[in-house]
XYZ file of C-alpha atoms in Angstrom:
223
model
C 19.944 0.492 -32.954
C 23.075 -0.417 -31.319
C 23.984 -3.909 -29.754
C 26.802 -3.811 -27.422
C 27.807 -6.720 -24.894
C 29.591 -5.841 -21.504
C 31.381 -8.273 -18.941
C 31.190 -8.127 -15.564
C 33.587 -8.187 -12.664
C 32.105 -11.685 -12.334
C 32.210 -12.727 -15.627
C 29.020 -12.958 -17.109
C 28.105 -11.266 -19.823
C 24.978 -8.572 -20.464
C 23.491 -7.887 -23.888
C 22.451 -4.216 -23.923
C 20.484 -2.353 -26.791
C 21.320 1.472 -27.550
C 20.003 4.435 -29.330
C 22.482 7.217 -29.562
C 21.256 10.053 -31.491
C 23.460 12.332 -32.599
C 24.139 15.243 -30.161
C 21.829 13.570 -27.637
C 22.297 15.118 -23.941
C 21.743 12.846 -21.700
C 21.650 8.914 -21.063
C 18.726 7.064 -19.657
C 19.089 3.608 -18.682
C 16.492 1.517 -19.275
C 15.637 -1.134 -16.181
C 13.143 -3.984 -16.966
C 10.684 -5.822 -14.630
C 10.585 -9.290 -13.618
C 10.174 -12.259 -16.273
C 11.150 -9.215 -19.275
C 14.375 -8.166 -21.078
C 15.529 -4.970 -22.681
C 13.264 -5.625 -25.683
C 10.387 -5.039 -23.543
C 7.546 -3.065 -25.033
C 8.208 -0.077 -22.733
C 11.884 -0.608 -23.442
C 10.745 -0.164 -27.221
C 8.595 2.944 -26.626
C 11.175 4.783 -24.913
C 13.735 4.327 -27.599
C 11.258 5.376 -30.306
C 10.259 8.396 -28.198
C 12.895 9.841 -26.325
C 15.861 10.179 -29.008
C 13.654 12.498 -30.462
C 13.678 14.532 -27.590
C 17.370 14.629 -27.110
C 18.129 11.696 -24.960
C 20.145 8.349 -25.764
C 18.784 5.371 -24.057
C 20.460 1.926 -23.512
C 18.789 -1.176 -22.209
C 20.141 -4.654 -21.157
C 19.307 -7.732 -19.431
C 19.001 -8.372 -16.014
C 20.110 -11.449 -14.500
C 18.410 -14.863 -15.202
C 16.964 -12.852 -18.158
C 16.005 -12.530 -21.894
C 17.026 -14.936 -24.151
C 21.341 -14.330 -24.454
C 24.093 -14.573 -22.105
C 22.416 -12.567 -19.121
C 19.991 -15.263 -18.250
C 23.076 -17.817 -17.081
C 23.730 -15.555 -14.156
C 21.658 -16.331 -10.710
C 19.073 -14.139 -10.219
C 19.860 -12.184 -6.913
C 19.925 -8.486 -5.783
C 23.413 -7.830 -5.377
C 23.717 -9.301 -9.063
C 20.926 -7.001 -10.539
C 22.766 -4.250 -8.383
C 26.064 -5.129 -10.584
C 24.738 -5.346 -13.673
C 23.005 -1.930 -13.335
C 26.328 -0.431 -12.308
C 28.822 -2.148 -14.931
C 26.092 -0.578 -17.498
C 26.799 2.647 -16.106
C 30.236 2.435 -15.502
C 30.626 1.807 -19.032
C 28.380 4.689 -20.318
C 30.272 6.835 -17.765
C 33.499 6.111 -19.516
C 32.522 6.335 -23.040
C 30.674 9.501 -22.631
C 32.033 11.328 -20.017
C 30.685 14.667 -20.431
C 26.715 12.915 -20.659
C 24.455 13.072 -17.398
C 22.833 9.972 -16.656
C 19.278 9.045 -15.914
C 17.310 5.946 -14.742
C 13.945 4.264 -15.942
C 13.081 1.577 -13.434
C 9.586 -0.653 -14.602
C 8.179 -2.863 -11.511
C 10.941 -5.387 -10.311
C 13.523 -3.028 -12.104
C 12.064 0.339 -10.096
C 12.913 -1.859 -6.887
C 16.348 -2.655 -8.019
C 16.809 1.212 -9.454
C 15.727 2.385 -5.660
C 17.780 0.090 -3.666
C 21.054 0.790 -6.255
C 20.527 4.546 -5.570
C 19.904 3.856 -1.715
C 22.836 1.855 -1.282
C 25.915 1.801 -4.342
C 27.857 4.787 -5.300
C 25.835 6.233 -8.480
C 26.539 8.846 -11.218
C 22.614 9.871 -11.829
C 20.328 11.959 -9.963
C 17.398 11.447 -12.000
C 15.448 8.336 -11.705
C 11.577 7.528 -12.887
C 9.866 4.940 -11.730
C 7.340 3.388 -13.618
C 4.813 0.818 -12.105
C 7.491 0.330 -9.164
C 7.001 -2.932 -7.295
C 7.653 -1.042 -4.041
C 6.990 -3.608 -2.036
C 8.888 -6.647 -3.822
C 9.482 -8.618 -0.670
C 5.656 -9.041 -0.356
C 4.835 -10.061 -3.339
C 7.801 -12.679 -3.395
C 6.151 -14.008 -0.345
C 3.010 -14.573 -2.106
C 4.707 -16.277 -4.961
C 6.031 -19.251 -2.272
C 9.465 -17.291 -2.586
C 10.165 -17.838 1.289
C 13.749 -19.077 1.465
C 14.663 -15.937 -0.188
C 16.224 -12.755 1.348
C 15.147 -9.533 -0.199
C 15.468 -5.655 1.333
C 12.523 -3.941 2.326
C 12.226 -1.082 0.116
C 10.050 0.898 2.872
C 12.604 0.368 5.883
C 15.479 1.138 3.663
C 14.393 4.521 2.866
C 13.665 5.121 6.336
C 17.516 4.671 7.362
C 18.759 5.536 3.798
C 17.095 7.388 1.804
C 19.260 9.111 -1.267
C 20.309 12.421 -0.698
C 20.229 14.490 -3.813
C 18.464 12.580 -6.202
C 15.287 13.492 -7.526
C 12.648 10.533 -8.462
C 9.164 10.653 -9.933
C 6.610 7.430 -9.889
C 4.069 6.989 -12.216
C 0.748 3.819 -11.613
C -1.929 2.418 -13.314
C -4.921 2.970 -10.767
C -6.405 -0.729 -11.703
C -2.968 -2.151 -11.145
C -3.323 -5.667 -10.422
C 0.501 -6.565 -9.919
C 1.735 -3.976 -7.947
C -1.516 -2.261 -6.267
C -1.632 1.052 -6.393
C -1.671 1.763 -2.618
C 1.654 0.422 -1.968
C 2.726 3.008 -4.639
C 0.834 5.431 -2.988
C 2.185 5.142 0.506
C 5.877 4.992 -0.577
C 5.376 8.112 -2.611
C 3.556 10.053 0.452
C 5.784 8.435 3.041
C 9.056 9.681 1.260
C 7.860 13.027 -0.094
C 8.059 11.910 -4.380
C 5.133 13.021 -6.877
C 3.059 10.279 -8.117
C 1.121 10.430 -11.051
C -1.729 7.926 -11.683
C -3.218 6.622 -14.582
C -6.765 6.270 -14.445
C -8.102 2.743 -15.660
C -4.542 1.871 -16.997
C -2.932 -1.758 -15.434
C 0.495 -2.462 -14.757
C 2.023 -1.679 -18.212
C 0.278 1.344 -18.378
C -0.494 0.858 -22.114
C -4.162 -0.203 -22.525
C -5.035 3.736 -23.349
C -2.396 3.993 -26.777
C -1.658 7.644 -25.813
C -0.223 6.739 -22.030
C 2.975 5.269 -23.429
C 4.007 8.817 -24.738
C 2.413 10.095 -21.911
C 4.695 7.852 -19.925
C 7.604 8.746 -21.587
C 6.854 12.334 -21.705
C 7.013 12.129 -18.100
C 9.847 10.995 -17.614
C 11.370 13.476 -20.566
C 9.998 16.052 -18.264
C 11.929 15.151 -15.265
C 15.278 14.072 -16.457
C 15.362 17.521 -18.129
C 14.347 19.528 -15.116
């Protein structure tokens, strides 16, 4: 495992994680939820499954997160919008030739949808695991009123990205993010939607849906 440390436009810093097999293809970029970091347990799944497929995958901190220089910085959107694209603007300079892909978990799907909706982006491959759809909601009920956030659903309805293809996958017992929101962004916007049966927001209580999980994902970044 590699540790590498970017700087941002801004200054702050953000502590990323890589696996880089050798030959990989592709990139995918791992993007954590809310109160996680990039050693998240999904975060460690997908770097002990999908280098063996042929993929290298890099994770970092989001704002306000983890336990190194990224949780200094404010926790905003436009903030968790830079940091995902100075992580890719750095992968898209060091390897050049390498498609990039997105893995978005709850707070970090929302952020991976909005980025893709709304900032220039090299990837057309995002999947969306456990995707807190409907953030803003949720915020509310956490007493986070003084705080602006997009609306995922009304942003896809004047902007949704052209050209990019994006998967979901839920736990059906959810109790975060329930699964209906999930299921009417998926049906409202046209993307497949896989549910796990029994499984809650980490989609882990099953031992075999992590792979499954990743497998998913494997599936569509390589389609």
């Amino acid at each position: 495992m590699k540790k590498i440390l970017l700087t941002k436009k801004n200054g702050h810093e953000i502590p990323c994680i890589a696996v880089l097999p050798e030959n990989f293809g592709k990139l995918v970029i791992v993007i954590h939820g809310y109160d996680s970091s990039k050693e998240s347990q999904n975060a460690a799944n997908l770097m002990r499954i999908l280098p063996g497929k042929g993929f290298g995958v890099i994770a970092y901190d989001q704002p306000h997160h983890g336990s190194e220089q990224a949780a200094e910085e404010e926790l905003t959107v436009e903030n968790c919008l830079d940091s995902l694209a100075c992580v890719e603007d750095y992968l898209a300079e060091r390897f050049p030739d390498k498609e990039i892909c997105y893995f978005g978990s709850s707070f970090g799907a929302y952020i991976t949808c909005i980025y893709l909706a709304t900032r220039p982006h090299r990837g057309r491959k995002a999947f969306l695991r456990c995707a807190a759809v409907n953030f803003p909601e949720l915020a509310l009920e956490e007493g986070a009123e003084d705080v602006e956030l997009p609306d995922l659903f009304a942003l896809y309805d004047q902007a949704k990205p052209e050209g990019v293809q994006m998967a979901f996958a839920h736990g059906a017992s959810d109790s975060t993010v329930k699964v209906e929101a999930a299921i009417d962004f998926t049906e409202r916007f046209g993307y497949p939607l896989t549910i796990f049966p029994g499984e809650e927001h980490t989609i882990s209580d099953d031992p075999k849906s992590p792979r499954k999980v990743a497998e998913l994902a494997a599936e569509l970044f390589d389609s």
